[in-house]
């Protein structure tokens, strides 16, 4: 009996060590985590149309050369300089028109975020989330992107709210207020002293939170609401989200699931260095930058990344996913849509850049961040009905702000009392 118990113990210990080793490998730059980036491998080409997507595709030299050739051909004729200036100058206008046309019906909700970017959640909640067995029905937002504020997933958040702020408290523009303060503020919302009154209540939206997330380029909320669905059961967290298209921000704020107790949506142009954020520097635990940097002119990207890096607290993480070089979307552009090398304008006036892994690494390291993960994600997407195959390429990265001691902690505390 003793021998059997010893054998069982050794078996369990070996399994534990193996799992630990795999977890360590997951964050090495040259290795690809099996689960987050998919595990459906095409081993039999005759079965290619049995699924919509195949993971971890390897390109042959011939495929790589053909892709380069197509990109070279569609880049020969450049957009005229006066039109290029117009697309840059009126970028927000084109995105506003996009959201006016499509509302929140164009992009799907990113329910995959927690698989690929578990760092979105605080470490304790991350571990809990791993162990929860949630069915597909519970991981998806309803088709109308709505869920009731009174259903089960908000109960824990509401209990936390009442415990810390009282049942009579609420939030106005992300600030915690009691009933009398709300009455005073809402009675004269455009008054000169409105901002001053809010400032007296709290220093900034989400000041009381212990874990803060910013999504840059939130669009219609396809990341916001899957994240909020989890954050509502994670007391002490707060989500900021911004977009330079005011129409997109309005879609987020008018959504039935938006609640300023957990989220603050605001209009912001990340290319404008002089434009302040509604919170101080070095308070963010996570910045989510998903399919956003590619919409910005290449000459302005480094400045954007530099500014975002200042918002992260030491140890904070920037999570990035965007289009990769020679993705099908790049190869499908016709002549006359190329703005500059690997930078194109779509028919609706919105723009897109296609990155390499090295370019991403250079940008984020120049901003003082350290690589945690930097991968090329190649997949084969198929249209089973039309029997069409598309080679998709994305870049997925995680960069961290190094831990460091503050030069003058007392000054920082005075400047940010709620930090």
XYZ file of N, CA and C in Angstrom, residues 149-305:
471
model
N -28.120 44.621 -16.149
C -27.308 45.020 -15.010
C -27.745 44.302 -13.741
N -28.895 43.641 -13.776
C -29.418 43.001 -12.583
C -29.235 41.489 -12.600
N -28.499 40.966 -13.586
C -28.333 39.514 -13.568
C -27.195 39.102 -12.651
N -26.941 37.801 -12.560
C -26.032 37.265 -11.557
C -24.627 37.786 -11.612
N -24.101 38.083 -12.814
C -22.700 38.451 -12.891
C -22.413 39.808 -12.289
N -23.440 40.646 -12.049
C -23.223 41.943 -11.437
C -23.432 41.917 -9.927
N -23.934 40.815 -9.392
C -24.290 40.787 -7.979
C -23.097 41.065 -7.072
N -21.983 40.414 -7.381
C -20.799 40.610 -6.523
C -20.303 42.038 -6.624
N -20.315 42.611 -7.835
C -19.885 43.994 -8.001
C -20.788 44.960 -7.252
N -22.098 44.707 -7.276
C -23.033 45.579 -6.574
C -22.855 45.494 -5.060
N -22.586 44.273 -4.559
C -22.337 44.106 -3.122
C -21.094 44.894 -2.709
N -20.049 44.819 -3.546
C -18.811 45.549 -3.266
C -19.079 47.059 -3.249
N -19.890 47.519 -4.202
C -20.218 48.940 -4.302
C -20.924 49.428 -3.037
N -21.947 48.679 -2.591
C -22.698 49.068 -1.403
C -21.826 49.044 -0.159
N -20.960 48.026 -0.067
C -20.112 47.881 1.113
C -19.141 49.048 1.238
N -18.561 49.483 0.117
C -17.522 50.505 0.158
C -18.048 51.926 0.044
N -19.183 52.096 -0.645
C -19.656 53.454 -0.873
C -21.065 53.711 -0.339
N -21.748 52.670 0.081
C -23.105 52.835 0.604
C -24.138 52.680 -0.483
N -25.329 52.246 -0.104
C -26.386 51.986 -1.071
C -26.881 53.267 -1.728
N -26.613 54.415 -1.114
C -27.068 55.680 -1.686
C -26.068 56.313 -2.624
N -24.928 55.652 -2.846
C -23.897 56.224 -3.696
C -24.085 55.804 -5.139
N -23.507 56.596 -6.033
C -23.534 56.274 -7.457
C -22.264 56.836 -8.079
N -22.210 56.838 -9.398
C -21.034 57.367 -10.082
C -21.474 58.344 -11.155
N -20.765 59.477 -11.235
C -21.013 60.458 -12.273
C -19.693 60.678 -12.996
N -19.650 60.339 -14.284
C -18.438 60.460 -15.092
C -17.263 59.743 -14.427
N -17.552 58.631 -13.782
C -16.491 57.846 -13.170
C -16.116 58.254 -11.773
N -16.748 59.286 -11.212
C -16.444 59.747 -9.866
C -17.491 59.209 -8.888
N -17.065 58.804 -7.713
C -17.981 58.289 -6.701
C -18.654 59.456 -5.989
N -19.991 59.444 -5.963
C -20.749 60.541 -5.372
C -21.876 59.997 -4.507
N -22.235 60.760 -3.465
C -23.440 60.422 -2.730
C -24.618 61.171 -3.361
N -25.840 60.956 -2.845
C -27.030 61.523 -3.480
C -26.986 63.041 -3.542
N -26.538 63.694 -2.460
C -26.495 65.151 -2.427
C -25.504 65.699 -3.449
N -24.348 65.016 -3.579
C -23.353 65.469 -4.536
C -23.851 65.313 -5.969
N -24.555 64.197 -6.224
C -25.102 63.970 -7.555
C -26.101 65.064 -7.904
N -26.961 65.414 -6.944
C -27.966 66.445 -7.168
C -27.299 67.777 -7.496
N -26.254 68.111 -6.761
C -25.553 69.378 -6.980
C -24.871 69.406 -8.340
N -24.314 68.257 -8.724
C -23.572 68.196 -9.979
C -24.481 68.187 -11.189
N -25.557 67.398 -11.117
C -26.439 67.261 -12.266
C -27.368 68.452 -12.438
N -27.552 69.257 -11.378
C -28.421 70.432 -11.476
C -27.832 71.465 -12.427
N -26.507 71.487 -12.523
C -25.846 72.453 -13.392
C -24.685 71.776 -14.111
N -24.982 70.795 -14.998
C -23.927 69.993 -15.615
C -22.960 70.787 -16.469
N -23.400 71.946 -16.990
C -22.523 72.745 -17.839
C -21.896 73.915 -17.087
N -22.167 73.982 -15.779
C -21.674 75.107 -14.984
C -20.166 75.135 -14.874
N -19.628 76.322 -14.566
C -18.184 76.476 -14.513
C -17.565 75.676 -13.379
N -18.336 75.478 -12.290
C -17.776 74.823 -11.117
C -18.018 73.322 -11.110
N -18.639 72.826 -12.178
C -18.970 71.397 -12.211
C -17.713 70.538 -12.117
N -16.699 70.892 -12.943
C -15.463 70.122 -12.916
C -14.760 70.230 -11.579
N -14.835 71.425 -10.955
C -14.195 71.620 -9.655
C -14.871 70.756 -8.587
N -16.216 70.677 -8.648
C -16.937 69.861 -7.676
C -16.571 68.392 -7.825
N -16.463 67.958 -9.083
C -16.084 66.569 -9.314
C -14.684 66.299 -8.773
N -13.799 67.264 -8.962
C -12.441 67.094 -8.490
C -12.359 66.957 -6.987
N -13.294 67.618 -6.269
C -13.304 67.526 -4.817
C -13.770 66.155 -4.349
N -14.621 65.508 -5.159
C -15.145 64.198 -4.779
C -14.039 63.148 -4.887
N -13.363 63.107 -6.020
C -12.229 62.208 -6.224
C -11.265 62.896 -7.171
N -10.001 62.485 -7.175
C -9.012 63.139 -8.011
C -9.197 62.841 -9.488
N -9.630 61.623 -9.813
C -9.843 61.258 -11.208
C -10.721 60.012 -11.264
N -11.357 59.753 -12.404
C -12.207 58.565 -12.529
C -11.406 57.299 -12.220
N -11.980 56.410 -11.420
C -11.303 55.167 -11.078
C -10.198 55.337 -10.063
N -10.173 56.476 -9.369
C -9.111 56.751 -8.401
C -9.071 55.706 -7.287
N -10.231 55.189 -6.921
C -10.311 54.241 -5.813
C -9.918 52.826 -6.203
N -9.749 52.585 -7.499
C -9.445 51.231 -7.965
C -8.014 50.829 -7.609
N -7.793 49.536 -7.523
C -6.449 49.007 -7.252
C -5.834 48.367 -8.489
N -6.646 48.183 -9.528
C -6.164 47.575 -10.773
C -6.863 48.286 -11.925
N -6.059 48.923 -12.805
C -6.639 49.761 -13.848
C -6.180 49.332 -15.238
N -7.129 49.336 -16.163
C -6.895 48.901 -17.539
C -7.308 50.026 -18.482
N -6.550 50.220 -19.544
C -6.926 51.160 -20.590
C -6.964 50.428 -21.924
N -8.102 50.523 -22.620
C -8.133 50.055 -24.006
C -8.072 51.268 -24.916
N -7.065 51.292 -25.778
C -6.900 52.376 -26.743
C -7.587 51.964 -28.041
N -8.422 52.855 -28.572
C -9.154 52.532 -29.792
C -10.265 51.534 -29.520
N -11.165 51.902 -28.621
C -12.197 50.952 -28.164
C -13.269 50.677 -29.200
N -13.390 51.548 -30.218
C -14.423 51.332 -31.224
C -15.800 51.290 -30.589
N -16.614 50.329 -31.035
C -17.984 50.205 -30.534
C -18.074 49.366 -29.265
N -16.921 48.929 -28.735
C -16.930 48.204 -27.460
C -16.799 46.709 -27.567
N -16.221 46.216 -28.663
C -16.121 44.770 -28.848
C -15.105 44.106 -27.928
N -14.233 44.903 -27.320
C -13.383 44.402 -26.235
C -13.926 44.854 -24.885
N -14.477 46.054 -24.861
C -14.948 46.653 -23.605
C -15.941 45.759 -22.883
N -16.954 45.292 -23.584
C -18.033 44.591 -22.892
C -17.683 43.153 -22.493
N -16.896 42.418 -23.285
C -16.394 41.147 -22.759
C -15.526 41.334 -21.510
N -14.736 42.422 -21.477
C -13.906 42.690 -20.302
C -14.776 43.083 -19.114
N -15.728 43.982 -19.334
C -16.606 44.411 -18.247
C -17.398 43.255 -17.668
N -17.739 42.310 -18.512
C -18.503 41.151 -18.042
C -17.752 40.422 -16.934
N -16.431 40.397 -17.034
C -15.606 39.738 -16.021
C -15.272 40.705 -14.886
N -14.991 41.956 -15.222
C -14.598 42.931 -14.201
C -15.698 43.187 -13.185
N -16.953 43.034 -13.620
C -18.057 43.253 -12.685
C -18.000 42.295 -11.507
N -17.346 41.165 -11.674
C -17.155 40.199 -10.590
C -15.742 40.290 -10.016
N -15.057 41.391 -10.307
C -13.686 41.570 -9.832
C -13.574 42.925 -9.148
N -14.001 43.020 -7.899
C -13.968 44.303 -7.178
C -12.567 44.901 -7.152
N -12.523 46.240 -7.230
C -11.244 46.947 -7.182
C -10.641 47.213 -8.546
N -11.304 46.771 -9.616
C -10.792 47.001 -10.962
C -11.554 48.123 -11.642
N -10.910 48.746 -12.623
C -11.551 49.832 -13.363
C -11.015 49.832 -14.783
N -11.921 50.052 -15.746
C -11.563 50.034 -17.163
C -11.745 51.418 -17.769
N -10.677 51.928 -18.373
C -10.768 53.131 -19.189
C -10.774 52.693 -20.648
N -11.504 53.418 -21.474
C -11.465 53.111 -22.909
C -11.627 54.405 -23.686
N -10.890 54.526 -24.774
C -10.940 55.766 -25.541
C -10.886 55.477 -27.027
N -11.352 56.445 -27.798
C -11.290 56.384 -29.254
C -11.334 57.817 -29.758
N -10.679 58.092 -30.886
C -10.718 59.466 -31.385
C -11.933 59.715 -32.266
N -12.733 58.675 -32.504
C -14.009 58.832 -33.189
C -15.097 59.009 -32.131
N -15.643 60.201 -32.048
C -16.653 60.480 -31.021
C -17.877 59.592 -31.176
N -18.184 59.219 -32.421
C -19.319 58.344 -32.654
C -19.143 56.979 -32.021
N -17.902 56.482 -32.021
C -17.613 55.187 -31.399
C -17.800 55.262 -29.893
N -17.298 56.337 -29.281
C -17.422 56.505 -27.832
C -18.887 56.615 -27.428
N -19.677 57.292 -28.233
C -21.105 57.408 -27.946
C -21.792 56.046 -27.997
N -21.372 55.202 -28.932
C -21.931 53.845 -29.007
C -21.634 53.070 -27.726
N -20.426 53.230 -27.212
C -20.045 52.544 -25.970
C -20.872 53.064 -24.795
N -20.950 54.382 -24.668
C -21.619 54.982 -23.506
C -23.136 54.790 -23.531
N -23.701 54.600 -24.720
C -25.146 54.413 -24.816
C -25.537 52.939 -24.721
N -24.556 52.049 -24.650
C -24.813 50.609 -24.558
C -25.452 50.278 -23.214
N -26.371 49.349 -23.211
C -27.074 48.990 -21.972
C -26.145 48.414 -20.914
N -24.977 47.939 -21.315
C -24.044 47.328 -20.373
C -23.020 48.305 -19.816
N -23.006 49.530 -20.341
C -22.036 50.511 -19.868
C -22.435 51.021 -18.482
N -21.477 51.056 -17.572
C -21.737 51.527 -16.215
C -20.502 52.287 -15.734
N -20.670 53.564 -15.406
C -19.530 54.388 -15.015
C -18.934 53.996 -13.671
N -19.569 53.044 -12.990
C -18.980 52.530 -11.748
C -17.744 51.696 -12.027
N -17.686 51.103 -13.217
C -16.576 50.212 -13.571
C -15.799 50.676 -14.794
N -16.339 51.687 -15.493
C -15.742 52.044 -16.784
C -15.865 53.533 -17.061
N -14.861 54.102 -17.712
C -14.905 55.495 -18.151
C -14.482 55.555 -19.610
N -15.433 55.892 -20.488
C -15.157 56.019 -21.923
C -14.996 57.492 -22.274
N -13.987 57.810 -23.075
C -13.744 59.212 -23.411
C -13.131 59.330 -24.799
N -13.342 60.485 -25.415
C -12.772 60.766 -26.733
C -11.336 61.236 -26.547
N -10.426 60.652 -27.315
C -9.008 61.021 -27.163
C -8.251 60.682 -28.443
N -7.402 61.598 -28.867
C -6.518 61.384 -30.015
C -5.126 61.063 -29.475
N -4.729 59.806 -29.583
C -3.444 59.385 -29.001
C -2.257 59.999 -29.735
N -2.500 60.562 -30.917
C -1.406 61.200 -31.658
C -1.100 62.607 -31.146
N -2.004 63.155 -30.345
C -1.813 64.503 -29.809
C -1.142 64.415 -28.441
N 0.167 64.615 -28.411
C 0.934 64.511 -27.166
C 0.510 65.527 -26.123
N -0.016 66.673 -26.581
C -0.379 67.742 -25.648
C -1.732 67.491 -24.989
N -2.478 66.536 -25.505
C -3.820 66.268 -24.978
C -3.712 65.412 -23.719
N -4.191 65.919 -22.572
C -4.056 65.151 -21.325
C -5.054 64.004 -21.242
N -4.669 62.981 -20.522
C -5.582 61.874 -20.205
C -6.336 62.231 -18.926
N -7.502 61.633 -18.706
C -8.286 61.957 -17.502
C -7.782 61.253 -16.246
N -6.518 60.885 -16.259
C -5.883 60.245 -15.103
C -4.387 60.505 -15.199
N -3.664 60.406 -14.096
C -2.224 60.710 -14.110
C -1.390 59.597 -14.747
N -0.145 59.902 -15.015
C 0.796 58.908 -15.546
C 1.102 57.845 -14.489
N 1.595 56.715 -14.978
C 2.095 55.616 -14.151
C 1.060 55.058 -13.171
N -0.179 54.927 -13.625
C -1.187 54.300 -12.764
C -1.815 53.057 -13.409
N -1.509 52.808 -14.679
C -2.171 51.707 -15.383
C -1.423 50.385 -15.202
N -2.186 49.338 -14.947
C -1.616 47.990 -14.871
C -1.531 47.352 -16.244
N -2.498 47.678 -17.117
C -2.572 47.068 -18.450
C -3.034 48.098 -19.469
N -2.389 48.095 -20.636
C -2.884 48.835 -21.797
C -3.147 47.823 -22.898
N -4.330 47.889 -23.468
C -4.730 46.985 -24.545
C -4.695 47.767 -25.853
N -3.869 47.312 -26.772
C -3.668 47.982 -28.055
C -3.898 46.947 -29.162
N -5.155 46.755 -29.530
C -5.541 45.673 -30.450
C -6.117 46.265 -31.735
N -5.431 46.039 -32.843
C -5.839 46.528 -34.158
C -6.109 48.036 -34.132
N -5.185 48.769 -33.510
C -5.306 50.224 -33.394
C -4.088 50.924 -33.990
N -2.894 50.484 -33.616
C -1.677 51.153 -34.076
C -1.583 51.141 -35.603
N -2.130 50.126 -36.233
C -2.081 50.004 -37.694
C -2.872 51.103 -38.398
N -3.771 51.780 -37.689
C -4.580 52.843 -38.300
C -3.859 54.186 -38.287
N -2.711 54.244 -37.632
C -1.970 55.498 -37.439
C -0.826 55.595 -38.441
N -0.539 56.804 -38.887
C 0.557 57.001 -39.840
C 1.859 56.474 -39.237
N 2.647 55.734 -40.010
C 3.897 55.142 -39.481
C 4.826 56.154 -38.822
N 4.852 57.392 -39.333
C 5.745 58.410 -38.768
C 5.330 58.831 -37.357
N 4.107 58.534 -36.966
C 3.600 58.975 -35.659
C 3.503 57.830 -34.651
N 3.770 56.622 -35.102
C 3.583 55.457 -34.226
C 4.490 55.481 -33.007
N 5.765 55.814 -33.206
C 6.711 55.775 -32.087
C 6.316 56.764 -30.999
N 5.868 57.951 -31.405
C 5.428 58.935 -30.432
C 4.239 58.454 -29.618
N 3.329 57.751 -30.285
C 2.155 57.200 -29.599
C 2.578 56.166 -28.565
N 3.463 55.250 -28.966
C 3.928 54.201 -28.059
C 4.687 54.802 -26.877
